[in-house]
Every structure is written in structure tokens, then in C-alpha cells.
GROMACS .gro file of N, CA, C and O in nm:
model
  520
    1MET      N    1  -1.756   2.335   2.382
    1MET     CA    2  -1.651   2.418   2.327
    1MET      C    3  -1.703   2.472   2.193
    1MET      O    4  -1.756   2.397   2.112
    2TYR      N    5  -1.683   2.600   2.171
    2TYR     CA    6  -1.724   2.664   2.047
    2TYR      C    7  -1.599   2.712   1.974
    2TYR      O    8  -1.512   2.778   2.033
    3ASP      N    9  -1.586   2.679   1.847
    3ASP     CA   10  -1.471   2.716   1.766
    3ASP      C   11  -1.495   2.852   1.701
    3ASP      O   12  -1.516   2.862   1.581
    4LYS      N   13  -1.491   2.958   1.780
    4LYS     CA   14  -1.523   3.091   1.727
    4LYS      C   15  -1.414   3.148   1.637
    4LYS      O   16  -1.441   3.233   1.555
    5GLY      N   17  -1.292   3.101   1.652
    5GLY     CA   18  -1.182   3.154   1.570
    5GLY      C   19  -1.146   3.067   1.452
    5GLY      O   20  -1.042   3.087   1.391
    6SER      N   21  -1.229   2.970   1.419
    6SER     CA   22  -1.202   2.876   1.308
    6SER      C   23  -1.067   2.808   1.324
    6SER      O   24  -0.993   2.787   1.227
    7GLU      N   25  -1.034   2.773   1.448
    7GLU     CA   26  -0.909   2.704   1.478
    7GLU      C   27  -0.915   2.558   1.435
    7GLU      O   28  -0.815   2.500   1.395
    8TYR      N   29  -1.033   2.499   1.444
    8TYR     CA   30  -1.051   2.358   1.412
    8TYR      C   31  -1.118   2.343   1.276
    8TYR      O   32  -1.218   2.408   1.247
    9ASP      N   33  -1.066   2.254   1.195
    9ASP     CA   34  -1.120   2.233   1.061
    9ASP      C   35  -1.247   2.147   1.062
    9ASP      O   36  -1.330   2.160   0.975
   10LYS      N   37  -1.260   2.062   1.163
   10LYS     CA   38  -1.365   1.961   1.157
   10LYS      C   39  -1.495   1.997   1.228
   10LYS      O   40  -1.595   1.932   1.206
   11PHE      N   41  -1.496   2.097   1.316
   11PHE     CA   42  -1.620   2.122   1.391
   11PHE      C   43  -1.637   2.268   1.428
   11PHE      O   44  -1.542   2.345   1.431
   12ASP      N   45  -1.763   2.300   1.460
   12ASP     CA   46  -1.797   2.430   1.515
   12ASP      C   47  -1.814   2.420   1.667
   12ASP      O   48  -1.774   2.509   1.741
   13TYR      N   49  -1.879   2.311   1.710
   13TYR     CA   50  -1.903   2.286   1.852
   13TYR      C   51  -1.854   2.147   1.887
   13TYR      O   52  -1.866   2.054   1.807
   14ALA      N   53  -1.800   2.131   2.007
   14ALA     CA   54  -1.755   2.000   2.054
   14ALA      C   55  -1.782   1.988   2.203
   14ALA      O   56  -1.781   2.088   2.276
   15ALA      N   57  -1.807   1.867   2.246
   15ALA     CA   58  -1.821   1.838   2.389
   15ALA      C   59  -1.687   1.784   2.438
   15ALA      O   60  -1.630   1.693   2.376
   16VAL      N   61  -1.636   1.841   2.546
   16VAL     CA   62  -1.513   1.792   2.606
   16VAL      C   63  -1.554   1.698   2.718
   16VAL      O   64  -1.628   1.736   2.809
   17ILE      N   65  -1.507   1.574   2.710
   17ILE     CA   66  -1.550   1.469   2.802
   17ILE      C   67  -1.432   1.422   2.885
   17ILE      O   68  -1.321   1.403   2.834
   18LEU      N   69  -1.456   1.399   3.014
   18LEU     CA   70  -1.356   1.348   3.106
   18LEU      C   71  -1.384   1.201   3.132
   18LEU      O   72  -1.494   1.165   3.175
   19ASN      N   73  -1.285   1.116   3.103
   19ASN     CA   74  -1.293   0.975   3.140
   19ASN      C   75  -1.255   0.968   3.287
   19ASN      O   76  -1.140   0.991   3.323
   20THR      N   77  -1.351   0.938   3.372
   20THR     CA   78  -1.327   0.942   3.518
   20THR      C   79  -1.234   0.831   3.565
   20THR      O   80  -1.175   0.842   3.672
   21GLU      N   81  -1.218   0.724   3.486
   21GLU     CA   82  -1.126   0.618   3.524
   21GLU      C   83  -0.981   0.655   3.495
   21GLU      O   84  -0.892   0.631   3.575
   22THR      N   85  -0.956   0.714   3.376
   22THR     CA   86  -0.818   0.747   3.337
   22THR      C   87  -0.783   0.893   3.362
   22THR      O   88  -0.666   0.929   3.355
   23GLN      N   89  -0.883   0.977   3.386
   23GLN     CA   90  -0.867   1.121   3.402
   23GLN      C   91  -0.823   1.189   3.272
   23GLN      O   92  -0.778   1.303   3.274
   24ASN      N   93  -0.835   1.120   3.159
   24ASN     CA   94  -0.804   1.179   3.029
   24ASN      C   95  -0.928   1.245   2.973
   24ASN      O   96  -1.039   1.199   2.993
   25THR      N   97  -0.907   1.354   2.900
   25THR     CA   98  -1.020   1.421   2.834
   25THR      C   99  -1.010   1.399   2.684
   25THR      O  100  -0.902   1.375   2.629
   26PHE      N  101  -1.125   1.404   2.619
   26PHE     CA  102  -1.130   1.395   2.474
   26PHE      C  103  -1.251   1.474   2.426
   26PHE      O  104  -1.338   1.510   2.505
   27MET      N  105  -1.252   1.503   2.295
   27MET     CA  106  -1.363   1.580   2.238
   27MET      C  107  -1.450   1.490   2.152
   27MET      O  108  -1.400   1.400   2.083
   28VAL      N  109  -1.579   1.518   2.154
   28VAL     CA  110  -1.675   1.453   2.066
   28VAL      C  111  -1.745   1.564   1.990
   28VAL      O  112  -1.783   1.665   2.049
   29TYR      N  113  -1.761   1.545   1.859
   29TYR     CA  114  -1.817   1.652   1.777
   29TYR      C  115  -1.880   1.594   1.651
   29TYR      O  116  -1.852   1.481   1.611
   30GLU      N  117  -1.963   1.674   1.588
   30GLU     CA  118  -2.014   1.640   1.456
   30GLU      C  119  -1.919   1.699   1.353
   30GLU      O  120  -1.895   1.820   1.352
   31ASN      N  121  -1.863   1.613   1.270
   31ASN     CA  122  -1.772   1.658   1.166
   31ASN      C  123  -1.850   1.745   1.068
   31ASN      O  124  -1.949   1.702   1.012
   32ARG      N  125  -1.806   1.869   1.049
   32ARG     CA  126  -1.882   1.963   0.966
   32ARG      C  127  -1.882   1.922   0.818
   32ARG      O  128  -1.967   1.966   0.743
   33HIS      N  129  -1.790   1.835   0.777
   33HIS     CA  130  -1.783   1.793   0.638
   33HIS      C  131  -1.866   1.667   0.612
   33HIS      O  132  -1.938   1.659   0.513
   34THR      N  133  -1.854   1.568   0.701
   34THR     CA  134  -1.921   1.440   0.680
   34THR      C  135  -2.055   1.430   0.751
   34THR      O  136  -2.132   1.340   0.726
   35ARG      N  137  -2.079   1.520   0.847
   35ARG     CA  138  -2.199   1.520   0.931
   35ARG      C  139  -2.209   1.394   1.018
   35ARG      O  140  -2.317   1.356   1.061
   36GLN      N  141  -2.095   1.329   1.043
   36GLN     CA  142  -2.089   1.211   1.129
   36GLN      C  143  -2.030   1.251   1.265
   36GLN      O  144  -1.947   1.342   1.273
   37MET      N  145  -2.072   1.181   1.369
   37MET     CA  146  -2.015   1.205   1.501
   37MET      C  147  -1.876   1.142   1.507
   37MET      O  148  -1.856   1.030   1.460
   38GLU      N  149  -1.780   1.216   1.563
   38GLU     CA  150  -1.642   1.170   1.574
   38GLU      C  151  -1.587   1.210   1.710
   38GLU      O  152  -1.646   1.290   1.781
   39ASP      N  153  -1.470   1.154   1.742
   39ASP     CA  154  -1.397   1.197   1.861
   39ASP      C  155  -1.250   1.211   1.824
   39ASP      O  156  -1.210   1.175   1.714
   40ASP      N  157  -1.172   1.267   1.915
   40ASP     CA  158  -1.030   1.288   1.885
   40ASP      C  159  -0.939   1.194   1.962
   40ASP      O  160  -0.820   1.218   1.975
   41ILE      N  161  -0.992   1.081   2.007
   41ILE     CA  162  -0.912   0.985   2.084
   41ILE      C  163  -0.798   0.930   1.998
   41ILE      O  164  -0.683   0.925   2.043
   42ALA      N  165  -0.827   0.888   1.875
   42ALA     CA  166  -0.724   0.832   1.788
   42ALA      C  167  -0.615   0.936   1.760
   42ALA      O  168  -0.496   0.904   1.759
   43PHE      N  169  -0.655   1.061   1.740
   43PHE     CA  170  -0.558   1.167   1.716
   43PHE      C  171  -0.469   1.188   1.838
   43PHE      O  172  -0.348   1.205   1.826
   44GLN      N  173  -0.529   1.187   1.957
   44GLN     CA  174  -0.450   1.202   2.080
   44GLN      C  175  -0.350   1.088   2.096
   44GLN      O  176  -0.235   1.110   2.134
   45GLU      N  177  -0.394   0.965   2.065
   45GLU     CA  178  -0.304   0.850   2.076
   45GLU      C  179  -0.190   0.861   1.975
   45GLU      O  180  -0.075   0.830   2.008
   46LEU      N  181  -0.221   0.904   1.853
   46LEU     CA  182  -0.118   0.921   1.751
   46LEU      C  183  -0.019   1.030   1.792
   46LEU      O  184   0.102   1.014   1.779
   47THR      N  185  -0.069   1.140   1.845
   47THR     CA  186   0.017   1.249   1.891
   47THR      C  187   0.110   1.200   2.002
   47THR      O  188   0.230   1.231   2.002
   48LYS      N  189   0.057   1.124   2.095
   48LYS     CA  190   0.138   1.069   2.204
   48LYS      C  191   0.245   0.975   2.150
   48LYS      O  192   0.361   0.980   2.192
   49PHE      N  193   0.209   0.890   2.053
   49PHE     CA  194   0.305   0.798   1.992
   49PHE      C  195   0.418   0.877   1.924
   49PHE      O  196   0.536   0.845   1.941
   50ILE      N  197   0.382   0.980   1.849
   50ILE     CA  198   0.483   1.060   1.780
   50ILE      C  199   0.576   1.128   1.881
   50ILE      O  200   0.698   1.133   1.860
   51GLU      N  201   0.522   1.178   1.989
   51GLU     CA  202   0.606   1.240   2.092
   51GLU      C  203   0.704   1.139   2.153
   51GLU      O  204   0.816   1.175   2.189
   52GLN      N  205   0.663   1.013   2.161
   52GLN     CA  206   0.751   0.908   2.214
   52GLN      C  207   0.863   0.872   2.117
   52GLN      O  208   0.974   0.839   2.160
   53VAL      N  209   0.835   0.874   1.986
   53VAL     CA  210   0.937   0.833   1.889
   53VAL      C  211   1.025   0.949   1.842
   53VAL      O  212   1.132   0.924   1.787
   54LYS      N  213   0.984   1.072   1.863
   54LYS     CA  214   1.063   1.187   1.819
   54LYS      C  215   1.208   1.182   1.866
   54LYS      O  216   1.300   1.203   1.785
   55PRO      N  217   1.235   1.155   1.994
   55PRO     CA  218   1.376   1.150   2.037
   55PRO      C  219   1.456   1.040   1.967
   55PRO      O  220   1.573   1.058   1.937
   56LYS      N  221   1.391   0.928   1.937
   56LYS     CA  222   1.459   0.818   1.868
   56LYS      C  223   1.488   0.856   1.723
   56LYS      O  224   1.594   0.822   1.670
   57VAL      N  225   1.394   0.926   1.659
   57VAL     CA  226   1.415   0.974   1.522
   57VAL      C  227   1.532   1.073   1.521
   57VAL      O  228   1.622   1.063   1.438
   58TYR      N  229   1.531   1.167   1.613
   58TYR     CA  230   1.638   1.267   1.622
   58TYR      C  231   1.773   1.198   1.642
   58TYR      O  232   1.872   1.232   1.575
   59SER      N  233   1.778   1.100   1.732
   59SER     CA  234   1.902   1.028   1.759
   59SER      C  235   1.952   0.955   1.634
   59SER      O  236   2.071   0.961   1.600
   60TYR      N  237   1.863   0.886   1.565
   60TYR     CA  238   1.901   0.813   1.443
   60TYR      C  239   1.954   0.910   1.338
   60TYR      O  240   2.059   0.884   1.277
   61ILE      N  241   1.883   1.018   1.314
   61ILE     CA  242   1.924   1.117   1.214
   61ILE      C  243   2.060   1.175   1.249
   61ILE      O  244   2.148   1.186   1.164
   62THR      N  245   2.079   1.211   1.374
   62THR     CA  246   2.206   1.270   1.418
   62THR      C  247   2.321   1.172   1.402
   62THR      O  248   2.429   1.209   1.354
   63GLU      N  249   2.299   1.045   1.438
   63GLU     CA  250   2.406   0.944   1.425
   63GLU      C  251   2.436   0.911   1.280
   63GLU      O  252   2.552   0.886   1.245
   64THR      N  253   2.334   0.910   1.194
   64THR     CA  254   2.353   0.869   1.055
   64THR      C  255   2.393   0.984   0.963
   64THR      O  256   2.482   0.968   0.879
   65PHE      N  257   2.328   1.098   0.978
   65PHE     CA  258   2.349   1.210   0.886
   65PHE      C  259   2.420   1.329   0.949
   65PHE      O  260   2.460   1.421   0.879
   66GLY      N  261   2.427   1.334   1.080
   66GLY     CA  262   2.480   1.451   1.148
   66GLY      C  263   2.366   1.537   1.200
   66GLY      O  264   2.249   1.506   1.180
   67GLU      N  265   2.400   1.644   1.267
   67GLU     CA  266   2.301   1.735   1.325
   67GLU      C  267   2.209   1.792   1.217
   67GLU      O  268   2.256   1.856   1.123
   68PRO      N  269   2.077   1.770   1.228
   68PRO     CA  270   1.985   1.823   1.127
   68PRO      C  271   1.957   1.972   1.149
   68PRO      O  272   1.971   2.023   1.259
   69GLN      N  273   1.916   2.041   1.042
   69GLN     CA  274   1.870   2.179   1.056
   69GLN      C  275   1.735   2.181   1.127
   69GLN      O  276   1.711   2.264   1.212
   70SER      N  277   1.647   2.087   1.088
   70SER     CA  278   1.515   2.081   1.150
   70SER      C  279   1.452   1.944   1.127
   70SER      O  280   1.483   1.875   1.030
   71ILE      N  281   1.362   1.910   1.221
   71ILE     CA  282   1.281   1.789   1.209
   71ILE      C  283   1.139   1.827   1.251
   71ILE      O  284   1.119   1.884   1.358
   72ALA      N  285   1.042   1.796   1.166
   72ALA     CA  286   0.902   1.822   1.198
   72ALA      C  287   0.822   1.695   1.172
   72ALA      O  288   0.821   1.644   1.061
   73PHE      N  289   0.759   1.644   1.277
   73PHE     CA  290   0.677   1.522   1.268
   73PHE      C  291   0.535   1.564   1.301
   73PHE      O  292   0.503   1.594   1.416
   74THR      N  293   0.447   1.569   1.200
   74THR     CA  294   0.312   1.621   1.216
   74THR      C  295   0.210   1.508   1.206
   74THR      O  296   0.201   1.442   1.102
   75PRO      N  297   0.132   1.487   1.312
   75PRO     CA  298   0.032   1.379   1.309
   75PRO      C  299  -0.086   1.412   1.219
   75PRO      O  300  -0.123   1.528   1.204
   76SER      N  301  -0.144   1.308   1.159
   76SER     CA  302  -0.265   1.322   1.079
   76SER      C  303  -0.341   1.191   1.083
   76SER      O  304  -0.282   1.085   1.068
   77ILE      N  305  -0.471   1.200   1.102
   77ILE     CA  306  -0.557   1.082   1.101
   77ILE      C  307  -0.608   1.054   0.960
   77ILE      O  308  -0.614   0.940   0.916
   78ASP      N  309  -0.644   1.156   0.886
   78ASP     CA  310  -0.704   1.139   0.754
   78ASP      C  311  -0.603   1.103   0.645
   78ASP      O  312  -0.638   1.043   0.545
   79ASN      N  313  -0.478   1.141   0.663
   79ASN     CA  314  -0.370   1.113   0.568
   79ASN      C  315  -0.252   1.059   0.647
   79ASN      O  316  -0.250   1.070   0.770
   80PRO      N  317  -0.151   1.004   0.578
   80PRO     CA  318  -0.033   0.963   0.655
   80PRO      C  319   0.029   1.084   0.726
   80PRO      O  320   0.030   1.194   0.671
   81SER      N  321   0.077   1.063   0.846
   81SER     CA  322   0.147   1.169   0.918
   81SER      C  323   0.270   1.208   0.837
   81SER      O  324   0.325   1.127   0.762
   82SER      N  325   0.314   1.333   0.851
   82SER     CA  326   0.429   1.377   0.773
   82SER      C  327   0.551   1.395   0.862
   82SER      O  328   0.542   1.445   0.973
   83LEU      N  329   0.664   1.350   0.810
   83LEU     CA  330   0.793   1.367   0.876
   83LEU      C  331   0.884   1.438   0.777
   83LEU      O  332   0.919   1.383   0.672
   84ASN      N  333   0.919   1.563   0.808
   84ASN     CA  334   1.004   1.644   0.722
   84ASN      C  335   1.135   1.672   0.795
   84ASN      O  336   1.134   1.723   0.907
   85ILE      N  337   1.244   1.637   0.727
   85ILE     CA  338   1.377   1.653   0.786
   85ILE      C  339   1.463   1.735   0.692
   85ILE      O  340   1.474   1.704   0.573
   86LYS      N  341   1.522   1.840   0.745
   86LYS     CA  342   1.614   1.924   0.667
   86LYS      C  343   1.754   1.899   0.720
   86LYS      O  344   1.780   1.917   0.839
   87LEU      N  345   1.841   1.852   0.631
   87LEU     CA  346   1.979   1.818   0.670
   87LEU      C  347   2.077   1.927   0.630
   87LEU      O  348   2.050   2.006   0.540
   88ASN      N  349   2.191   1.926   0.696
   88ASN     CA  350   2.300   2.018   0.663
   88ASN      C  351   2.398   1.956   0.563
   88ASN      O  352   2.492   2.021   0.523
   89ASN      N  353   2.375   1.831   0.525
   89ASN     CA  354   2.469   1.756   0.444
   89ASN      C  355   2.479   1.807   0.300
   89ASN      O  356   2.385   1.861   0.246
   90LYS      N  357   2.595   1.781   0.242
   90LYS     CA  358   2.615   1.805   0.100
   90LYS      C  359   2.572   1.679   0.026
   90LYS      O  360   2.566   1.571   0.081
   91LYS      N  361   2.540   1.695  -0.102
   91LYS     CA  362   2.486   1.586  -0.184
   91LYS      C  363   2.574   1.461  -0.181
   91LYS      O  364   2.524   1.350  -0.171
   92GLU      N  365   2.704   1.478  -0.185
   92GLU     CA  366   2.794   1.363  -0.191
   92GLU      C  367   2.811   1.290  -0.056
   92GLU      O  368   2.868   1.182  -0.050
   93GLU      N  369   2.760   1.349   0.052
   93GLU     CA  370   2.775   1.289   0.185
   93GLU      C  371   2.668   1.186   0.218
   93GLU      O  372   2.683   1.112   0.315
   94ILE      N  373   2.561   1.182   0.140
   94ILE     CA  374   2.452   1.090   0.170
   94ILE      C  375   2.405   1.020   0.043
   94ILE      O  376   2.432   1.066  -0.068
   95ASN      N  377   2.337   0.906   0.061
   95ASN     CA  378   2.288   0.833  -0.055
   95ASN      C  379   2.151   0.772  -0.025
   95ASN      O  380   2.104   0.773   0.088
   96GLU      N  381   2.091   0.719  -0.130
   96GLU     CA  382   1.955   0.665  -0.118
   96GLU      C  383   1.950   0.545  -0.024
   96GLU      O  384   1.849   0.522   0.042
   97GLU      N  385   2.056   0.468  -0.018
   97GLU     CA  386   2.060   0.353   0.074
   97GLU      C  387   2.045   0.399   0.219
   97GLU      O  388   1.976   0.334   0.299
   98MET      N  389   2.105   0.512   0.253
   98MET     CA  390   2.091   0.567   0.389
   98MET      C  391   1.946   0.606   0.414
   98MET      O  392   1.892   0.583   0.523
   99PHE      N  393   1.880   0.664   0.313
   99PHE     CA  394   1.740   0.702   0.325
   99PHE      C  395   1.653   0.578   0.343
   99PHE      O  396   1.567   0.573   0.432
  100GLU      N  397   1.675   0.475   0.262
  100GLU     CA  398   1.595   0.352   0.273
  100GLU      C  399   1.617   0.282   0.407
  100GLU      O  400   1.524   0.225   0.463
  101SER      N  401   1.737   0.287   0.459
  101SER     CA  402   1.765   0.230   0.592
  101SER      C  403   1.686   0.304   0.700
  101SER      O  404   1.637   0.244   0.795
  102PHE      N  405   1.674   0.435   0.685
  102PHE     CA  406   1.595   0.514   0.779
  102PHE      C  407   1.447   0.476   0.771
  102PHE      O  408   1.381   0.460   0.874
  103ILE      N  409   1.395   0.455   0.650
  103ILE     CA  410   1.256   0.412   0.633
  103ILE      C  411   1.235   0.277   0.700
  103ILE      O  412   1.136   0.256   0.771
  104ASP      N  413   1.329   0.184   0.681
  104ASP     CA  414   1.320   0.053   0.747
  104ASP      C  415   1.319   0.068   0.899
  104ASP      O  416   1.244  -0.001   0.968
  105TYR      N  417   1.403   0.156   0.950
  105TYR     CA  418   1.408   0.183   1.094
  105TYR      C  419   1.272   0.233   1.144
  105TYR      O  420   1.221   0.185   1.246
  106LEU      N  421   1.212   0.327   1.072
  106LEU     CA  422   1.081   0.379   1.112
  106LEU      C  423   0.977   0.267   1.115
  106LEU      O  424   0.900   0.254   1.211
  107GLN      N  425   0.972   0.187   1.010
  107GLN     CA  426   0.870   0.084   0.998
  107GLN      C  427   0.891  -0.034   1.092
  107GLN      O  428   0.796  -0.078   1.156
  108HIS      N  429   1.013  -0.084   1.100
  108HIS     CA  430   1.036  -0.209   1.172
  108HIS      C  431   1.081  -0.191   1.316
  108HIS      O  432   1.044  -0.271   1.402
  109GLU      N  433   1.158  -0.090   1.344
  109GLU     CA  434   1.205  -0.067   1.481
  109GLU      C  435   1.108   0.019   1.561
  109GLU      O  436   1.076  -0.013   1.676
  110LEU      N  437   1.063   0.129   1.501
  110LEU     CA  438   0.975   0.220   1.573
  110LEU      C  439   0.827   0.188   1.553
  110LEU      O  440   0.742   0.246   1.620
  111LYS      N  441   0.796   0.100   1.459
  111LYS     CA  442   0.658   0.055   1.433
  111LYS      C  443   0.568   0.170   1.385
  111LYS      O  444   0.450   0.176   1.420
  112VAL      N  445   0.624   0.261   1.305
  112VAL     CA  446   0.544   0.366   1.242
  112VAL      C  447   0.470   0.299   1.126
  112VAL      O  448   0.533   0.244   1.035
  113GLU      N  449   0.337   0.300   1.131
  113GLU     CA  450   0.257   0.229   1.032
  113GLU      C  451   0.241   0.305   0.901
  113GLU      O  452   0.245   0.247   0.794
  114HIS      N  453   0.216   0.436   0.911
  114HIS     CA  454   0.193   0.518   0.792
  114HIS      C  455   0.262   0.652   0.810
  114HIS      O  456   0.249   0.714   0.916
  115ALA      N  457   0.332   0.695   0.707
  115ALA     CA  458   0.395   0.827   0.712
  115ALA      C  459   0.435   0.870   0.572
  115ALA      O  460   0.454   0.787   0.483
  116ASN      N  461   0.447   0.999   0.556
  116ASN     CA  462   0.502   1.058   0.435
  116ASN      C  463   0.633   1.123   0.479
  116ASN      O  464   0.632   1.224   0.550
  117VAL      N  465   0.745   1.062   0.441
  117VAL     CA  466   0.877   1.104   0.489
  117VAL      C  467   0.950   1.179   0.378
  117VAL      O  468   0.962   1.130   0.267
  118THR      N  469   0.999   1.297   0.412
  118THR     CA  470   1.079   1.377   0.320
  118THR      C  471   1.208   1.417   0.389
  118THR      O  472   1.205   1.471   0.500
  119ILE      N  473   1.318   1.387   0.322
  119ILE     CA  474   1.450   1.433   0.369
  119ILE      C  475   1.502   1.531   0.265
  119ILE      O  476   1.514   1.497   0.147
  120MET      N  477   1.532   1.652   0.310
  120MET     CA  478   1.580   1.758   0.221
  120MET      C  479   1.725   1.792   0.256
  120MET      O  480   1.761   1.795   0.373
  121TYR      N  481   1.804   1.819   0.154
  121TYR     CA  482   1.944   1.858   0.170
  121TYR      C  483   1.987   1.932   0.046
  121TYR      O  484   1.940   1.903  -0.064
  122GLU      N  485   2.074   2.031   0.061
  122GLU     CA  486   2.112   2.120  -0.049
  122GLU      C  487   1.987   2.152  -0.130
  122GLU      O  488   1.888   2.196  -0.075
  123ASN      N  489   1.986   2.127  -0.260
  123ASN     CA  490   1.867   2.150  -0.343
  123ASN      C  491   1.803   2.018  -0.385
  123ASN      O  492   1.737   2.011  -0.487
  124GLU      N  493   1.823   1.915  -0.308
  124GLU     CA  494   1.775   1.781  -0.338
  124GLU      C  495   1.680   1.735  -0.227
  124GLU      O  496   1.678   1.791  -0.119
  125HIS      N  497   1.606   1.627  -0.258
  125HIS     CA  498   1.524   1.565  -0.152
  125HIS      C  499   1.488   1.422  -0.191
  125HIS      O  500   1.490   1.386  -0.309
  126TRP      N  501   1.457   1.344  -0.089
  126TRP     CA  502   1.400   1.211  -0.107
  126TRP      C  503   1.266   1.212  -0.037
  126TRP      O  504   1.249   1.274   0.067
  127ASN      N  505   1.170   1.142  -0.096
  127ASN     CA  506   1.037   1.137  -0.038
  127ASN      C  507   0.981   0.995  -0.054
  127ASN      O  508   1.000   0.934  -0.160
  128LYS      N  509   0.917   0.946   0.052
  128LYS     CA  510   0.854   0.815   0.044
  128LYS      C  511   0.733   0.814   0.136
  128LYS      O  512   0.739   0.860   0.249
  129GLU      N  513   0.623   0.759   0.084
  129GLU     CA  514   0.501   0.741   0.165
  129GLU      C  515   0.479   0.592   0.183
  129GLU      O  516   0.493   0.513   0.091
  130PHE      N  517   0.449   0.553   0.307
  130PHE     CA  518   0.418   0.412   0.335
  130PHE      C  519   0.303   0.405   0.432
  130PHE      O  520   0.263   0.501   0.491
   0.00000   0.00000   0.00000
């Protein structure tokens, strides 16, 4: 695979490999920054995990805060994945205890190991990285 459109930050060329036992494909490439050989297996696993927990995050947010304007959960291997939530709530409808309970839910119930979580509402926000 050749990255002619600069779509990928980490490589120019990659080999796409098929695991004949699982029928899953993954890429192997030389990281253009570190000059080390890498693969995207960990990223694929993280992406799959996030896709599995997204409905649970949406359900928790909806039950606790009401229907959100938006939720974006972006995987990252090099940094904590980011979870950005935009709420429709007014400042007086929510508090920091609700935010901390959500962080506990992510860590202990959903087993999210690392994330940068931001909840935005009106002109305010809470942010926590773990």
C-alpha cells in the first residue's frame, strides 16, 4: 500500500497482511518518524473496543445527563484516546460529582484504561485524563 495522498501520518508504504487463521488483515510498516517497524494490530483492537463501549457510553450519558448534542470517541495509541461529549444541559442541571461518577463508570465498569474525557455544556466544561 502506498500513501500517495498523505492520509497516514506514520508511513509512506505498508504491507497489508492476512492472518489465514482469523481472516483478519493488518498493516506492517516502517514508522517514518522513528524508523522502527510497526503494525496496526493494537490500534485495530482499540478501535474495536471503543466501538463496543460506545453504546454503553451513550446510554449512560442519556440516562444521567439527558440526550447529548454529540459524542465523539477517538482512538489513539500514542496518547490517551479522547472522549468529547457536548451536552444540552444548563449549568445548574449538572455538577462535578456527576462527572466524576461517569469517570468511575468508564474506568471500573467499562474497563477503559486511558482516556482524555471532556464534557462540554453551555460555556463550561470538565476535563480529566486518566
